């Protein structure tokens, strides 16, 4: 069974204090690893997709990296508006292009204080 | 904006009732998935519809059922509601020959009393 574990559960940072969020996963053949941002009471907002170990993607203050067992979301010089829950999810290879079940971690709640 | 919309925004039902939640996918997306997100947890996969047929289901009982229509809309039906069904219900759509990225709607908050 596919599993995703995120750490820490909650992270409090001062504005400008860089840090990283971790996502450890086990999956029977990785098709893709996804990072989403979720604000309270809203749906997840897509951030990145990573497909193979060594891949990196960046967007503004966020950078996502992938190894064979985990992914990191690095946040550089965060601002209060980066406060949200960050979700990691994996999709397993299922033999066809139509099956898209995502297995999510429980999320990391990030709070950035001014 | 993802182009995925859901209705209603909030819903209150009592135990034993039935509920229908609706989703309108992004134009051109032929695959829709439904997820249940309990408070403080990550979303859990309920099922997926591809070209109007269910082609994948998570660990949810048969009282959770769905439909997908040709106009990119879909429904999630839950019968015999239980207190534990209280959650945020999310739909996500994608194009099966695209980048695998699923785009989520804003969700429907269901409260079962």
Tab-separated table of N, CA and C in Angstrom, chain A residues 23-81:
chain	number	residue	atom	x	y	z
A	23	UNK	N	8.860	15.170	2.881
A	23	UNK	CA	7.813	14.233	2.483
A	23	UNK	C	8.488	12.894	2.181
A	24	UNK	N	8.272	11.904	3.043
A	24	UNK	CA	8.807	10.561	2.819
A	24	UNK	C	7.709	9.686	2.229
A	25	UNK	N	8.070	8.852	1.257
A	25	UNK	CA	7.026	8.064	0.603
A	25	UNK	C	7.483	6.644	0.304
A	26	UNK	N	6.510	5.741	0.257
A	26	UNK	CA	6.715	4.397	-0.282
A	26	UNK	C	5.598	4.167	-1.281
A	27	UNK	N	5.975	3.736	-2.470
A	27	UNK	CA	4.995	3.555	-3.535
A	27	UNK	C	5.476	2.452	-4.457
A	28	UNK	N	4.543	1.715	-4.999
A	28	UNK	CA	4.877	0.609	-5.907
A	28	UNK	C	5.089	1.146	-7.314
A	29	UNK	N	6.206	1.836	-7.503
A	29	UNK	CA	6.470	2.428	-8.811
A	29	UNK	C	5.917	3.836	-8.876
A	30	UNK	N	6.805	4.837	-8.792
A	30	UNK	CA	6.340	6.223	-8.734
A	30	UNK	C	6.058	6.739	-10.137
A	31	UNK	N	4.830	7.219	-10.320
A	31	UNK	CA	4.499	7.897	-11.572
A	31	UNK	C	4.753	9.402	-11.421
A	32	UNK	N	4.420	9.933	-10.237
A	32	UNK	CA	4.651	11.353	-10.012
A	32	UNK	C	4.458	11.700	-8.550
A	33	UNK	N	5.164	12.743	-8.106
A	33	UNK	CA	5.001	13.276	-6.756
A	33	UNK	C	4.546	14.717	-6.891
A	34	UNK	N	3.539	15.066	-6.113
A	34	UNK	CA	2.890	16.367	-6.260
A	34	UNK	C	2.948	17.144	-4.955
A	35	UNK	N	3.151	18.452	-5.061
A	35	UNK	CA	3.032	19.359	-3.928
A	35	UNK	C	1.869	20.311	-4.176
A	36	UNK	N	1.058	20.453	-3.125
A	36	UNK	CA	-0.069	21.370	-3.158
A	36	UNK	C	-0.001	22.287	-1.947
A	37	UNK	N	-0.583	23.452	-2.087
A	37	UNK	CA	-0.758	24.393	-0.984
A	37	UNK	C	-2.254	24.473	-0.711
A	38	UNK	N	-2.632	24.463	0.581
A	38	UNK	CA	-4.047	24.549	0.918
A	38	UNK	C	-4.263	25.597	1.999
A	39	UNK	N	-5.099	26.573	1.692
A	39	UNK	CA	-5.503	27.563	2.676
A	39	UNK	C	-6.731	27.042	3.414
A	40	UNK	N	-6.955	27.508	4.649
A	40	UNK	CA	-8.061	26.983	5.469
A	40	UNK	C	-9.407	27.044	4.756
A	41	UNK	N	-10.118	25.904	4.726
A	41	UNK	CA	-11.455	25.845	4.150
A	41	UNK	C	-11.505	25.875	2.639
A	42	UNK	N	-10.343	25.794	1.976
A	42	UNK	CA	-10.300	25.859	0.513
A	42	UNK	C	-9.707	24.576	-0.065
A	43	UNK	N	-9.839	24.432	-1.386
A	43	UNK	CA	-9.267	23.277	-2.046
A	43	UNK	C	-7.767	23.424	-2.250
A	44	UNK	N	-7.052	22.307	-2.380
A	44	UNK	CA	-5.612	22.360	-2.623
A	44	UNK	C	-5.278	23.079	-3.933
A	45	UNK	N	-4.220	23.889	-3.889
A	45	UNK	CA	-3.744	24.627	-5.058
A	45	UNK	C	-2.455	23.983	-5.535
A	46	UNK	N	-2.394	23.602	-6.796
A	46	UNK	CA	-1.239	22.900	-7.342
A	46	UNK	C	0.017	23.772	-7.328
A	47	UNK	N	1.131	23.166	-6.896
A	47	UNK	CA	2.414	23.849	-6.904
A	47	UNK	C	3.383	23.196	-7.903
A	48	UNK	N	3.725	21.908	-7.668
A	48	UNK	CA	4.747	21.241	-8.474
A	48	UNK	C	4.381	19.781	-8.733
A	49	UNK	N	4.914	19.257	-9.845
A	49	UNK	CA	4.956	17.824	-10.094
A	49	UNK	C	6.407	17.433	-10.351
A	50	UNK	N	6.858	16.360	-9.676
A	50	UNK	CA	8.201	15.822	-9.884
A	50	UNK	C	8.060	14.378	-10.324
A	51	UNK	N	8.853	13.965	-11.295
A	51	UNK	CA	8.681	12.634	-11.862
A	51	UNK	C	9.838	11.676	-11.588
A	52	UNK	N	11.056	12.205	-11.433
A	52	UNK	CA	12.176	11.286	-11.269
A	52	UNK	C	13.193	11.852	-10.286
A	53	UNK	N	13.926	10.941	-9.638
A	53	UNK	CA	14.932	11.322	-8.648
A	53	UNK	C	15.942	12.273	-9.278
A	54	UNK	N	16.259	13.334	-8.526
A	54	UNK	CA	17.191	14.334	-9.019
A	54	UNK	C	16.505	15.548	-9.622
A	55	UNK	N	15.218	15.420	-9.873
A	55	UNK	CA	14.488	16.525	-10.491
A	55	UNK	C	14.251	17.637	-9.468
A	56	UNK	N	14.320	18.881	-9.917
A	56	UNK	CA	14.062	20.041	-9.080
A	56	UNK	C	13.159	21.004	-9.842
A	57	UNK	N	12.277	21.681	-9.086
A	57	UNK	CA	11.434	22.709	-9.694
A	57	UNK	C	11.326	23.881	-8.743
A	58	UNK	N	11.243	25.083	-9.299
A	58	UNK	CA	11.190	26.297	-8.497
A	58	UNK	C	10.034	27.180	-8.912
A	59	UNK	N	9.505	27.884	-7.903
A	59	UNK	CA	8.458	28.864	-8.162
A	59	UNK	C	8.531	29.896	-7.063
A	60	UNK	N	8.939	31.073	-7.419
A	60	UNK	CA	9.099	32.185	-6.473
A	60	UNK	C	9.999	31.738	-5.321
A	61	UNK	N	9.499	31.712	-4.088
A	61	UNK	CA	10.329	31.383	-2.927
A	61	UNK	C	10.362	29.884	-2.637
A	62	UNK	N	9.733	29.086	-3.452
A	62	UNK	CA	9.617	27.647	-3.224
A	62	UNK	C	10.461	26.849	-4.210
A	63	UNK	N	11.090	25.798	-3.694
A	63	UNK	CA	11.857	24.885	-4.534
A	63	UNK	C	11.590	23.472	-4.068
A	64	UNK	N	11.181	22.597	-4.974
A	64	UNK	CA	10.894	21.210	-4.640
A	64	UNK	C	11.955	20.305	-5.250
A	65	UNK	N	12.398	19.315	-4.457
A	65	UNK	CA	13.399	18.356	-4.920
A	65	UNK	C	12.896	16.946	-4.649
A	66	UNK	N	13.463	15.970	-5.371
A	66	UNK	CA	12.993	14.588	-5.257
A	66	UNK	C	14.157	13.613	-5.241
A	67	UNK	N	14.091	12.658	-4.277
A	67	UNK	CA	15.005	11.518	-4.271
A	67	UNK	C	14.152	10.257	-4.393
A	68	UNK	N	14.774	9.086	-4.305
A	68	UNK	CA	14.016	7.849	-4.476
A	68	UNK	C	13.120	7.535	-3.283
A	69	UNK	N	13.341	8.231	-2.154
A	69	UNK	CA	12.550	7.921	-0.957
A	69	UNK	C	11.831	9.124	-0.380
A	70	UNK	N	12.243	10.349	-0.769
A	70	UNK	CA	11.627	11.519	-0.162
A	70	UNK	C	11.700	12.733	-1.081
A	71	UNK	N	10.912	13.714	-0.694
A	71	UNK	CA	10.922	14.988	-1.405
A	71	UNK	C	11.016	16.095	-0.367
A	72	UNK	N	11.662	17.182	-0.752
A	72	UNK	CA	11.763	18.336	0.117
A	72	UNK	C	11.143	19.550	-0.570
A	73	UNK	N	10.483	20.360	0.250
A	73	UNK	CA	9.993	21.644	-0.230
A	73	UNK	C	10.758	22.709	0.551
A	74	UNK	N	11.661	23.383	-0.155
A	74	UNK	CA	12.489	24.405	0.473
A	74	UNK	C	11.798	25.747	0.320
A	75	UNK	N	11.759	26.490	1.435
A	75	UNK	CA	11.143	27.809	1.408
A	75	UNK	C	12.215	28.835	1.775
A	76	UNK	N	12.512	29.712	0.828
A	76	UNK	CA	13.576	30.704	1.012
A	76	UNK	C	12.963	32.062	1.337
A	77	UNK	N	13.447	32.648	2.438
A	77	UNK	CA	12.993	33.978	2.867
A	77	UNK	C	11.469	34.079	2.835
A	78	UNK	N	10.781	33.232	3.614
A	78	UNK	CA	9.314	33.224	3.550
A	78	UNK	C	8.692	34.521	4.021
A	79	UNK	N	7.478	34.760	3.510
A	79	UNK	CA	6.681	35.907	3.902
A	79	UNK	C	5.397	35.420	4.584
A	80	UNK	N	4.735	36.287	5.346
A	80	UNK	CA	3.487	35.852	6.019
A	80	UNK	C	2.465	35.240	5.071
A	81	UNK	N	2.420	35.696	3.822
A	81	UNK	CA	1.446	35.152	2.868
A	81	UNK	C	1.774	33.721	2.437
